[in-house]
XYZ file of C-alpha atoms in Angstrom:
306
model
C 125.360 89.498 132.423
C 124.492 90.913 129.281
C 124.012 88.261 126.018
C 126.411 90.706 123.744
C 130.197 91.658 124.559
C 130.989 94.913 124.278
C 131.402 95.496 120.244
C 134.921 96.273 121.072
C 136.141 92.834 122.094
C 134.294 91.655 119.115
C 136.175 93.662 116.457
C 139.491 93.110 118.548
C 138.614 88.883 117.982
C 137.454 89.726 114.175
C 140.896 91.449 113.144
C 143.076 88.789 115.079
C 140.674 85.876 113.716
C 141.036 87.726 110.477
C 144.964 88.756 110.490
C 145.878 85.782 112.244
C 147.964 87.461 114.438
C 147.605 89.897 117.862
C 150.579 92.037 116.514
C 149.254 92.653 113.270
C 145.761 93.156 114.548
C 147.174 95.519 117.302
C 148.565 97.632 114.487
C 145.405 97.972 112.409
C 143.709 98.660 115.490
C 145.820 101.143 116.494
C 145.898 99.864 120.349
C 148.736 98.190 122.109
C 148.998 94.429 121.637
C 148.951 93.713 125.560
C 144.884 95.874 124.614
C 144.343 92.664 122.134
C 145.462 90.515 124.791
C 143.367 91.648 127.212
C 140.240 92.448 125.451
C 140.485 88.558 124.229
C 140.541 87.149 127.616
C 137.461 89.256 128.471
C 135.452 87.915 125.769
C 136.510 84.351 126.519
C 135.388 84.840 129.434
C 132.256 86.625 128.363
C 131.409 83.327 125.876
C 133.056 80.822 128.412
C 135.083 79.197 126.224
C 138.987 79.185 124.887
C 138.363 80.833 121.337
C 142.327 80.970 120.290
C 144.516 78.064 120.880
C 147.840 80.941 121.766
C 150.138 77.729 121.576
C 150.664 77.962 117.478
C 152.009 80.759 115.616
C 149.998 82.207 113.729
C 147.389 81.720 116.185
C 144.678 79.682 115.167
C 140.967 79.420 116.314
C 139.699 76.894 118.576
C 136.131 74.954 117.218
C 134.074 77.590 119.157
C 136.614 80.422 117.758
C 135.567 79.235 114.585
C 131.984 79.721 115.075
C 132.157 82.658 117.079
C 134.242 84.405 114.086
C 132.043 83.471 111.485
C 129.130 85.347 113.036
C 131.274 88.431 113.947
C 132.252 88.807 110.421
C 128.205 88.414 109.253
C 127.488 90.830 111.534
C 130.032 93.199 111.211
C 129.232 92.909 107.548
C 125.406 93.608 108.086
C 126.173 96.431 110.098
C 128.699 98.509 108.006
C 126.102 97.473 104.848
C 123.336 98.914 106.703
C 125.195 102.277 107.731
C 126.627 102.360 104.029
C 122.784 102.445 102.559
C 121.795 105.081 105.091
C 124.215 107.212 104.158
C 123.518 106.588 101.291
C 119.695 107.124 100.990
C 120.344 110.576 102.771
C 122.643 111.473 100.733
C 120.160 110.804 98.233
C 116.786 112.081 99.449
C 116.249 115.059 97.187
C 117.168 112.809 94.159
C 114.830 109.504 94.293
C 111.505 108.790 94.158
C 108.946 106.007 95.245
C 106.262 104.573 93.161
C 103.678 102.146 93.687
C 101.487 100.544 90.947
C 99.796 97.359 89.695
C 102.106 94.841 88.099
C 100.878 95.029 84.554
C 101.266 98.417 84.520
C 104.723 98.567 85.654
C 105.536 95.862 83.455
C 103.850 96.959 80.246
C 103.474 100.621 80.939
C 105.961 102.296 83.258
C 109.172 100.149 83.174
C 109.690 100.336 79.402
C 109.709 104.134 79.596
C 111.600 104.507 82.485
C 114.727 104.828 80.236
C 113.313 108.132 78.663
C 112.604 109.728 82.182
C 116.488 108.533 83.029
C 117.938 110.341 79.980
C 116.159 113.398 80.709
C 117.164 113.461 84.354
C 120.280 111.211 85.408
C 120.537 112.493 88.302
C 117.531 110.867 89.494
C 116.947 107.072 90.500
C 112.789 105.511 90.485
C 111.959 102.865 93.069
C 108.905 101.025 91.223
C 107.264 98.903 93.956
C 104.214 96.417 93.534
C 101.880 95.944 95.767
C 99.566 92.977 96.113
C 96.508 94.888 95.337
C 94.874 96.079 92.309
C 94.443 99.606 94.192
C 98.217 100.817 95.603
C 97.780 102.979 98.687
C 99.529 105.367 99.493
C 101.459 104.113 102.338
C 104.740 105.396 104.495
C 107.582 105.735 102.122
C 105.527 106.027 99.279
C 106.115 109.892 97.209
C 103.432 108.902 94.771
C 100.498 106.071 93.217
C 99.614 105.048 90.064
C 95.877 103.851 90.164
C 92.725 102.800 87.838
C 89.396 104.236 88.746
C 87.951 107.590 88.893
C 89.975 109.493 90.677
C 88.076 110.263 93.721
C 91.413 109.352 95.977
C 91.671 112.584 98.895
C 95.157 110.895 100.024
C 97.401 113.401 97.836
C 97.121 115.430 94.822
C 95.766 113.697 91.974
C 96.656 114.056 88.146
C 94.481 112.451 85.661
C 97.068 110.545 83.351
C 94.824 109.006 80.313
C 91.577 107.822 79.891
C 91.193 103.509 80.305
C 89.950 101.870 77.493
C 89.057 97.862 77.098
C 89.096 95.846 74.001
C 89.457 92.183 73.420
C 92.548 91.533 72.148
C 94.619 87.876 70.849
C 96.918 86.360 68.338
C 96.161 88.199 64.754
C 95.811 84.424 63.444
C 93.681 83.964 66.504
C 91.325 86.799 65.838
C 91.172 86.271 61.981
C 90.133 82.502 62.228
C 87.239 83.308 64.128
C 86.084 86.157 62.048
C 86.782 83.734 58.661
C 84.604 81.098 60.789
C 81.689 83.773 61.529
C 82.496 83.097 65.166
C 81.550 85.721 68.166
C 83.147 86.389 71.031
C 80.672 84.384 72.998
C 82.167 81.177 71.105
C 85.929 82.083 71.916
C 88.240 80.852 73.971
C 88.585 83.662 76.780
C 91.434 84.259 79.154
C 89.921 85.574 82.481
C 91.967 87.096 85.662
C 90.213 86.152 88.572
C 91.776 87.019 91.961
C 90.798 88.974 95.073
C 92.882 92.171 94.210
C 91.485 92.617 91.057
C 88.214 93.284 92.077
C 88.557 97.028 90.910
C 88.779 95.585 87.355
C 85.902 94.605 84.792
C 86.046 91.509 83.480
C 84.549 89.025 80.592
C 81.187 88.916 82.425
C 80.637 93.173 82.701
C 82.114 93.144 79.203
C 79.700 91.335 77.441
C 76.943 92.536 79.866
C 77.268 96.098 78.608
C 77.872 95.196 75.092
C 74.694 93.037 75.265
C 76.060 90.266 74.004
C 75.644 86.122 74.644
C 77.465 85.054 77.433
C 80.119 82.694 76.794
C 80.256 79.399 76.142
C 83.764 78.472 74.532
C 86.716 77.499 76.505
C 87.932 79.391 79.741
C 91.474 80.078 81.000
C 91.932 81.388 84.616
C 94.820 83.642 85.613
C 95.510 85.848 88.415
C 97.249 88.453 87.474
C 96.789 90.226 83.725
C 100.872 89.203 83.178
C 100.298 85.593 83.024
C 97.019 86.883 80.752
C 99.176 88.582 78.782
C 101.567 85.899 78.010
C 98.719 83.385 77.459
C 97.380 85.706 74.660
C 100.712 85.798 73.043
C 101.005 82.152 72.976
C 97.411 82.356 71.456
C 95.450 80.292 73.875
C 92.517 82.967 73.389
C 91.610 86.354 73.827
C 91.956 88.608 76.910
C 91.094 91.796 77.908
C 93.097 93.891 76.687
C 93.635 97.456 78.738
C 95.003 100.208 77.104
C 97.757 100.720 79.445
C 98.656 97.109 78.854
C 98.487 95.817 75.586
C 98.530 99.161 73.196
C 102.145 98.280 72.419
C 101.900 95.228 71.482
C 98.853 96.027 69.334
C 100.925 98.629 67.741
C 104.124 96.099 67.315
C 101.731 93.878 65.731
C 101.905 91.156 68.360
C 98.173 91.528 69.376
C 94.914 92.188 67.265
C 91.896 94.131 68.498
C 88.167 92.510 68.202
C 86.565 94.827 65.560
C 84.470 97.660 67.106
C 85.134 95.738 70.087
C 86.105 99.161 72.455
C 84.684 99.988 75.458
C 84.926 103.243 77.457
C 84.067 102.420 80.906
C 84.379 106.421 82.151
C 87.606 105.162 84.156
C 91.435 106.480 83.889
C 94.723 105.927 85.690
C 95.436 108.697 87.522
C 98.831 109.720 89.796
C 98.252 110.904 93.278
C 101.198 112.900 94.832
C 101.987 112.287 99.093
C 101.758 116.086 100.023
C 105.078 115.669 101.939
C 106.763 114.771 98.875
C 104.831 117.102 96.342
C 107.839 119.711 96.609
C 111.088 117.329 96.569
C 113.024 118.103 92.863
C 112.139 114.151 92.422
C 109.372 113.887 92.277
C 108.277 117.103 90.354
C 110.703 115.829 87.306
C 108.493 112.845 87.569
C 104.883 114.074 87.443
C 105.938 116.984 84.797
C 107.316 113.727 82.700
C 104.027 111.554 83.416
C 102.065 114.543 82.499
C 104.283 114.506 78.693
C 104.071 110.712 78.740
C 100.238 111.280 78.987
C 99.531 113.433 76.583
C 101.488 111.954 74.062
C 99.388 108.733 75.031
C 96.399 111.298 73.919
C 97.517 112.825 71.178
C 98.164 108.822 70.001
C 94.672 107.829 70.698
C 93.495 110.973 69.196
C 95.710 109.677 65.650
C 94.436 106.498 65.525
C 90.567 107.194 66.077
């Protein structure tokens, strides 16, 4: 014998557990009520046990009836929810998008301009998915990748989005003390992201290295992901990093203050690669033509300020 009743005798129990009556669940069923009758005896006799004590009116459900109804109804739910979202997401195919990227930038680069690419195209809904890596891949159910590095990717069609830029960055009262007390960077307290999946990033160590400068010897504080860094640096615990696409807007609110002549162009960018099976879908073309605007403007910003 098989582990599962036929559905039917389990939607025939839910409406009776749920209507509390075989009449009035033979009428929403649209069957006869001898049908209900039937079809519960079958799945009594299916679970081996009395579900429905008939000797009550309404009828009411027995201990195991009780059980048994609970977990029709979750499943019933969890199967009409799951039909309802793939209807759903085809219906939707040609209007949403998938992309993958590294926390900080989705949290200090993509998500806040999300809104503008939603104005321009409301039609169109962004799943923004974060991997834990520092290098997304381009994996099944993924249109398109927002990575650091040099874009030598062959996985899709790559667009070079803006150039990647490091500069430490901290507290303006922060940076100012230690410039008033003729402090270097080598004496500061440093905020470091240290983790496995960030291995694509440079750190303090190839910082100073190709500035030439002392290595450290002020106070350290470890993170492992540049979000927690981030934070840290706004509660002024010391200076971090700070990555163009992660902290330029909250240079430019004021909230963080560059090290002077402290920029470093390590020949890297983010780039977007494109899945060539979703390079034509009306999506994702609204989306690259908007990262391509959102990148130049980035450009033309840098190009301002220098």
């Amino acid at each position: 014998m098989s582990r599962l009743p036929p559905l039917r005798l389990l939607t025939t129990f839910e409406a009776v557990a749920r209507l509390g009556s075989m009449r009035e669940a033979a009428t929403a069923l649209n069957v006869t009520q001898p049908a209900v009758t039937q079809a519960l005896k079958a799945l009594e006799e299916h679970v081996g046990a009395v579900l429905i004590d008939r000797s009550t009116r309404p009828v009411r459900l027995t201990e195991p009836g009780l059980e048994l109804a609970r977990a029709t109804r979750d499943g019933l739910d969890l199967i009409a929810d799951t039909i309802e979202e793939i209807r759903t997401s085809a219906g939707l195919e040609d209007q949403r998008l998938t992309v993958a990227c590294t926390m900080g930038l989705a949290t200090h680069w993509l998500m806040p301009r999300l809104s503008d690419f939603y104005a321009l195209h409301p039609g169109f809904f962004v799943n923004v998915q974060v991997p834990p890596t520092d290098l997304p891949q381009m994996w099944p159910g993924t249109d398109l990748v927002l990575r650091y590095g040099r874009g030598t990717w062959t996985d899709g069609t790559t667009l070079r989005l803006f150039d990647e830029t490091v500069c430490p960055v901290g507290r303006p009262a922060l940076v100012e003390s230690l410039l008033a007390k003729g402090e270097g960077l080598d004496a500061a307290p440093l905020i470091h992201v240290r983790t496995v999946e960030a291995r694509h990033w440079e750190g303090w160590t190839d910082y100073l290295s190709r500035r030439d400068l002392p290595k450290p010897r002020g106070p350290s504080h470890i993170f492992d992901n540049y979000v927690q860094a981030v934070q840290a640096a706004l509660d002024g615990r010391g200076l971090m990093l700070g990555w163009r696409s992660i902290t330029d807007t909250l240079v430019a609110d004021g909230s963080l203050k560059p090290w002077p002549d402290g920029a470093l162009d390590l020949g890297t960018a983010y780039f977007a690669t494109v899945a060539p099976a979703a390079a034509k879908r009306p999506a994702v073309k609204a989306f690259v033509a908007w990262l391509g605007e959102r990148a130049e403007e980035a450009h033309d910003g840098v190009e301002q300020g220098a």
